Short mmCIF file of C-alpha atoms in Angstrom, two decimals:
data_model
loop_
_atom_site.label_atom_id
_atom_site.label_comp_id
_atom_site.label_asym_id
_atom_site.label_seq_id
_atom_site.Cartn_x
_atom_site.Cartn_y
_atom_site.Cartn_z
CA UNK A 349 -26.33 -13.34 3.69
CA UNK A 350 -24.24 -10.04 5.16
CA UNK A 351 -25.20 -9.12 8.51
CA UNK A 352 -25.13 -5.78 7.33
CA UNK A 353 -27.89 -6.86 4.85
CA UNK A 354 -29.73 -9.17 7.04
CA UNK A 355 -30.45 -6.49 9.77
CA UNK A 356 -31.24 -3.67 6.70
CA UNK A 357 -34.10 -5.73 5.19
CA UNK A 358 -36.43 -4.66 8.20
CA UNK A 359 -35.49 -1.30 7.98
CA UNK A 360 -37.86 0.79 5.14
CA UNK A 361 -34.50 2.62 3.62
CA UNK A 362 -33.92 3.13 -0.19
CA UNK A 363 -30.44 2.89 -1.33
CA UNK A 364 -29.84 3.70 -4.96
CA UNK A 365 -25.87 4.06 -4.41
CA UNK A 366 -23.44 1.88 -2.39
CA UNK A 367 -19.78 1.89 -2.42
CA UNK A 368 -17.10 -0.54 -0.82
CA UNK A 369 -13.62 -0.08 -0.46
CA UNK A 370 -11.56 -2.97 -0.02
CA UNK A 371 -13.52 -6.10 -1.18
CA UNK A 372 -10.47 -8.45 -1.78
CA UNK A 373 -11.95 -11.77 -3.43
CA UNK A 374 -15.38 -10.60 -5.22
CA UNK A 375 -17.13 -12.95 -3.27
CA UNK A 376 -16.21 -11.77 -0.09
CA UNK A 377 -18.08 -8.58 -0.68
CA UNK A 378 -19.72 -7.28 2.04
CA UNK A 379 -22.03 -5.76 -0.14
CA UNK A 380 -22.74 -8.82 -2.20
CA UNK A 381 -26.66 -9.27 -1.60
CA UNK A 382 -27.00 -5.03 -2.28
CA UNK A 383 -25.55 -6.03 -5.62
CA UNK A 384 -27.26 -9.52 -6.45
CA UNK A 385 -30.48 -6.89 -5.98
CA UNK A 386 -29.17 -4.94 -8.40
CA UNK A 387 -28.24 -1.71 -6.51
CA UNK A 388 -25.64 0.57 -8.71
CA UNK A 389 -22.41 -0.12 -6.55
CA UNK A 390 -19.01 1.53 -7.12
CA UNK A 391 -16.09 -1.21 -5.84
CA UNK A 392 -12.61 -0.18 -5.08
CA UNK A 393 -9.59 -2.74 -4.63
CA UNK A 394 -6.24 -1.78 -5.03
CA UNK A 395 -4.89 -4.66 -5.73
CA UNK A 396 -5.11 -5.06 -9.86
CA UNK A 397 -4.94 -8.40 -10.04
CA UNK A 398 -8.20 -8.73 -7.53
CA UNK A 399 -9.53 -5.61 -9.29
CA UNK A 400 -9.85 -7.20 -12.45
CA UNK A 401 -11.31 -10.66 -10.88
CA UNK A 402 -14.29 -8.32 -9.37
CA UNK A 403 -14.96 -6.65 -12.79
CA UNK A 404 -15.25 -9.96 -14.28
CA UNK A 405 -17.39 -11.52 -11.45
CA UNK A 406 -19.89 -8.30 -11.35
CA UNK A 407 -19.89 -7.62 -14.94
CA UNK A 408 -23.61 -8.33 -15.48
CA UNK A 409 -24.40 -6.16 -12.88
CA UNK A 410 -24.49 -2.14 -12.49
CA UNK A 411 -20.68 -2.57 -10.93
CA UNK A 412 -17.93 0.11 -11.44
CA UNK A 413 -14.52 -0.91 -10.01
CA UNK A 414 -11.75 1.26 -9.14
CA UNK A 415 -8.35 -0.75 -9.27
CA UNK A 416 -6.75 2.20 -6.93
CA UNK A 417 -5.89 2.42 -3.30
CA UNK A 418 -7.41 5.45 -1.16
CA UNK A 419 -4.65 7.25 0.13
CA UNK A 420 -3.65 11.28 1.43
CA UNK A 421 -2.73 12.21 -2.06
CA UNK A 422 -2.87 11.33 -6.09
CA UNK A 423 -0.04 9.31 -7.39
CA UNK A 424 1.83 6.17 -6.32
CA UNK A 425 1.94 4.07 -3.06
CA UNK A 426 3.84 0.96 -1.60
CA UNK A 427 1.10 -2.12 -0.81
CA UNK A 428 2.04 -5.05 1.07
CA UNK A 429 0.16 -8.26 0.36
CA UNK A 430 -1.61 -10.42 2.54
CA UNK A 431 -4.28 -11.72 1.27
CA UNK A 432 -7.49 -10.81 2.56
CA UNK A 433 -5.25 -8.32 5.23
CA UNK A 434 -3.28 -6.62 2.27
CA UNK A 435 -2.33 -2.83 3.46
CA UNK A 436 -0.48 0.22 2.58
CA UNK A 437 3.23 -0.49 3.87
CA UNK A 438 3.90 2.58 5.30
CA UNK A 439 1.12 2.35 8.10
CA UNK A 440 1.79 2.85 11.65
CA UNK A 441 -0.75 -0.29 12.49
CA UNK A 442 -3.05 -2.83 10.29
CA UNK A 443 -4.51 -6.18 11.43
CA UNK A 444 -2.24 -8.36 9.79
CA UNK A 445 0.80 -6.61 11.42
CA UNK A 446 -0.63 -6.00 14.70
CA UNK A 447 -2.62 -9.66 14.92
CA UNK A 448 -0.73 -11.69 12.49
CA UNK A 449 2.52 -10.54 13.31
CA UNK A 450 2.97 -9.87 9.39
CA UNK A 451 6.89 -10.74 8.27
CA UNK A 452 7.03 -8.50 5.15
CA UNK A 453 8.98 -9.97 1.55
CA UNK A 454 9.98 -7.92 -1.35
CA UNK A 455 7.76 -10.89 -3.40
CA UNK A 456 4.70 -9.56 -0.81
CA UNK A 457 5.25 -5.88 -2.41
CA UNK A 458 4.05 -3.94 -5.12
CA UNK A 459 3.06 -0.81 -6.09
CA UNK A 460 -0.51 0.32 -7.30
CA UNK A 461 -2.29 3.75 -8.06
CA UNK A 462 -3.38 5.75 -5.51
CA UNK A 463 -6.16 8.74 -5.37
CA UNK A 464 -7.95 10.54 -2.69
CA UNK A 465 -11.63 9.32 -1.96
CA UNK A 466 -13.13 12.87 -3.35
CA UNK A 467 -11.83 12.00 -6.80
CA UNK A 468 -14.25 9.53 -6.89
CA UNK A 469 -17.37 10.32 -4.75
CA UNK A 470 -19.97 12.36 -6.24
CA UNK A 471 -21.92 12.95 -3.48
CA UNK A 472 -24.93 10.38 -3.61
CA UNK A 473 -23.68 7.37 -1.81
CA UNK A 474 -26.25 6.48 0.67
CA UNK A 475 -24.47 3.17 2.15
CA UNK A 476 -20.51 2.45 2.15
CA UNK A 477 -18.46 -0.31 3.70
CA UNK A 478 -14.61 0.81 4.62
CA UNK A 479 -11.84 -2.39 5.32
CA UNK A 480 -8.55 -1.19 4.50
CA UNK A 481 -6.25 -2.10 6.51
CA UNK A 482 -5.70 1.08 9.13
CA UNK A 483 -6.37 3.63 6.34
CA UNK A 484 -10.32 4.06 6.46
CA UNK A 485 -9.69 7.35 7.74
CA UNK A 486 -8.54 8.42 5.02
CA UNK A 487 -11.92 7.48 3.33
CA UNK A 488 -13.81 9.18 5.46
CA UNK A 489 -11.43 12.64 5.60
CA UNK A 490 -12.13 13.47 2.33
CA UNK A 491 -15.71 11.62 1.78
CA UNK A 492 -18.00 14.03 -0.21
CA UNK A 493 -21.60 11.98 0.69
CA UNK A 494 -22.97 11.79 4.27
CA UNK A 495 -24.07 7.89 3.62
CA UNK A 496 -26.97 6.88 5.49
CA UNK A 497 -25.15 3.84 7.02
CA UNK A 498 -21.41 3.75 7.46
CA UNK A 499 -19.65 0.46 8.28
CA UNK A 500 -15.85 0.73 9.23
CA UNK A 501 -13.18 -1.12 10.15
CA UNK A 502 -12.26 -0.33 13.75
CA UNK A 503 -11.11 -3.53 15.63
CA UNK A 504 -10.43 -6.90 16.25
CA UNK A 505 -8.31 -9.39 18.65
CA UNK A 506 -5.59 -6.71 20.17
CA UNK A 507 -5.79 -4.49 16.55
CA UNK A 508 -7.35 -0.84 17.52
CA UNK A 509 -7.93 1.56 13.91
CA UNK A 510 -4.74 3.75 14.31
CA UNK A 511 -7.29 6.75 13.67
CA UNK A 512 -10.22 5.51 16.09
CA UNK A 513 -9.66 9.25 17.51
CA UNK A 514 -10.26 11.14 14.38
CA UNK A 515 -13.37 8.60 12.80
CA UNK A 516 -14.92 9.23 16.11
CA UNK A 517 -14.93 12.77 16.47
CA UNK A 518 -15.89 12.94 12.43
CA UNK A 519 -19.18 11.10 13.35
CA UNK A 520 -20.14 12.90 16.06
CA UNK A 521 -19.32 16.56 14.03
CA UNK A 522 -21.43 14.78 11.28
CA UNK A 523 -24.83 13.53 12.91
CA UNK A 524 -23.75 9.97 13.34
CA UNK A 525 -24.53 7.29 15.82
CA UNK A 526 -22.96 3.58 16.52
CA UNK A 527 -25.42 1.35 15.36
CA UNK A 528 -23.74 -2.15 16.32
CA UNK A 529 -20.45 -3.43 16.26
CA UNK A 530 -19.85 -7.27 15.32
CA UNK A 531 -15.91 -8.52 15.97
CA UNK A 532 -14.29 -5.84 12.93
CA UNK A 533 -16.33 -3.42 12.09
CA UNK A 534 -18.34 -0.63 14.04
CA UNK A 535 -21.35 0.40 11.67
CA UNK A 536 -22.76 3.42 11.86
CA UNK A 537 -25.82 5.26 11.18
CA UNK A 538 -26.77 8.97 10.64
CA UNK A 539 -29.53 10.43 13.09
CA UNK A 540 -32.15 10.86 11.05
CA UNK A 541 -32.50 7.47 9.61
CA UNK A 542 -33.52 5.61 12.85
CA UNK A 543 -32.26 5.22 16.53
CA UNK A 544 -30.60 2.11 17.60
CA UNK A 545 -32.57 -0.54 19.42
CA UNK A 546 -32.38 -2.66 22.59
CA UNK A 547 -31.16 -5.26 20.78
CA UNK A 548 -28.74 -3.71 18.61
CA UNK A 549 -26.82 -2.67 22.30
CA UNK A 550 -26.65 -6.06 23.30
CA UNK A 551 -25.14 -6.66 20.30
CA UNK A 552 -22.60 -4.46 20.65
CA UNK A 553 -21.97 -4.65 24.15
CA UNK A 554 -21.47 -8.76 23.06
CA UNK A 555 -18.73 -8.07 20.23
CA UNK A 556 -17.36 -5.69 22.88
CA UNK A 557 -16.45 -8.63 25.24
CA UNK A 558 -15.73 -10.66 23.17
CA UNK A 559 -13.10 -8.60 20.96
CA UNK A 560 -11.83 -8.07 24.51
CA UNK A 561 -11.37 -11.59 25.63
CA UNK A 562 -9.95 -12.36 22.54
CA UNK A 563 -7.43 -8.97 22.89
CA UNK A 564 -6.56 -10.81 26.37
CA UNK A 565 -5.84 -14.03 24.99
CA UNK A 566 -3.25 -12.50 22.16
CA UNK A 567 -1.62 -10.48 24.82
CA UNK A 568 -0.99 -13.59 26.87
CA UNK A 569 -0.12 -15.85 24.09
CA UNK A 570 2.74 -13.17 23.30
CA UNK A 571 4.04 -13.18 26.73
CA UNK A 572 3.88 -16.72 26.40
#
């Protein structure tokens, strides 16, 4: 069970529409027990290969996929692959380049469609889960819903979001509130779906020393 899901289920919130972009391997979904439930979910992968093993893995299931990546504009973009970590090439930072010290091949490279997030969103999603790569922003910019609950890639080991500025100032412009942070994400919920508890601080203020410790140890390990 998602964490995500686990601490929903005490909360009394409907969610008829959920949306995840970047799932990689359809079992890695972190909206998996949303759609075992049989919540209408829209999925989007750009990677076509992975696309079409999530179609096939969700088909009995209200499940639209999307075999794009969410970019700044409609056309064509350069992805590199890497696995779970797979990102547009042209970013200025990604966890896989910033973590994994990601050596890039022209074998690791390929190009996919790309489209901006409005395209696609028709204003209803109440939940959505953002990992890709050091482009969630771009998600968010042109995001057409106010979802109740926003989780987003912002973190881990000595990786900071490369638009941590911009997704911050969004939620605050937009009624939002951290919720908890684990050691990747920072999920986030709007105002007037419930306040944060005691325990959901200690969480965060956990993952936040311990995404810390572990942004010490790369630091000395590449000194090293």
């Amino acid at each position: 069970m998602r964490k995500i899901y686990k601490k929903l289920a005490g909360k009394n919130i409907l969610f008829n529409h959920i949306c995840e972009v970047g799932v990689f391997l359809p079992e890695y979904s972190n909206l998996i027990d949303f759609i075992r439930k049989g919540v209408r979910t829209t999925l989007i992968e750009a990677d076509p290969d992975v696309a079409a093993k999530i179609r096939q893995y969700y088909r009995e299931y209200p499940v639209t996929v999307h075999a794009v990546a969410i970019f700044t504009y409609n056309g064509t973009v350069e992805i590199s692959r890497a696995a779970e970590s797979t990102f547009v090439s042209s970013v200025t930072a990604s966890p896989a380049m910033v973590n994994d010290r990601f050596s890039q091949s022209k074998q690791e490279v390929f190009t996919t469609e790309c489209r901006l997030f409005s395209d696609l969103d028709g204003g209803d999603i109440d939940l959505i889960s953002i990992d890709i790569e050091g482009c969630e922003w771009h998600v968010i910019n042109t995001m057409i819903s106010r979802p109740k609950i926003i989780s987003v890639e912002t973190h881990s080991k000595a990786y900071i979001n490369p638009f941590m500025n911009e997704i911050s100032s969004w939620m605050i412009d937009n009624n939002y509130e951290v919720w908890y942070k684990d050691l990747s994400d920072t999920v986030y919920v709007r105002k007037d779906q419930f306040k944060p508890g005691v325990i959901d601080k200690l969480q965060t203020g956990y993952s936040k020393g311990r995404v810390q410790w572990k942004r010490l140890k790369q630091t000395v390990k590449a000194w090293l």
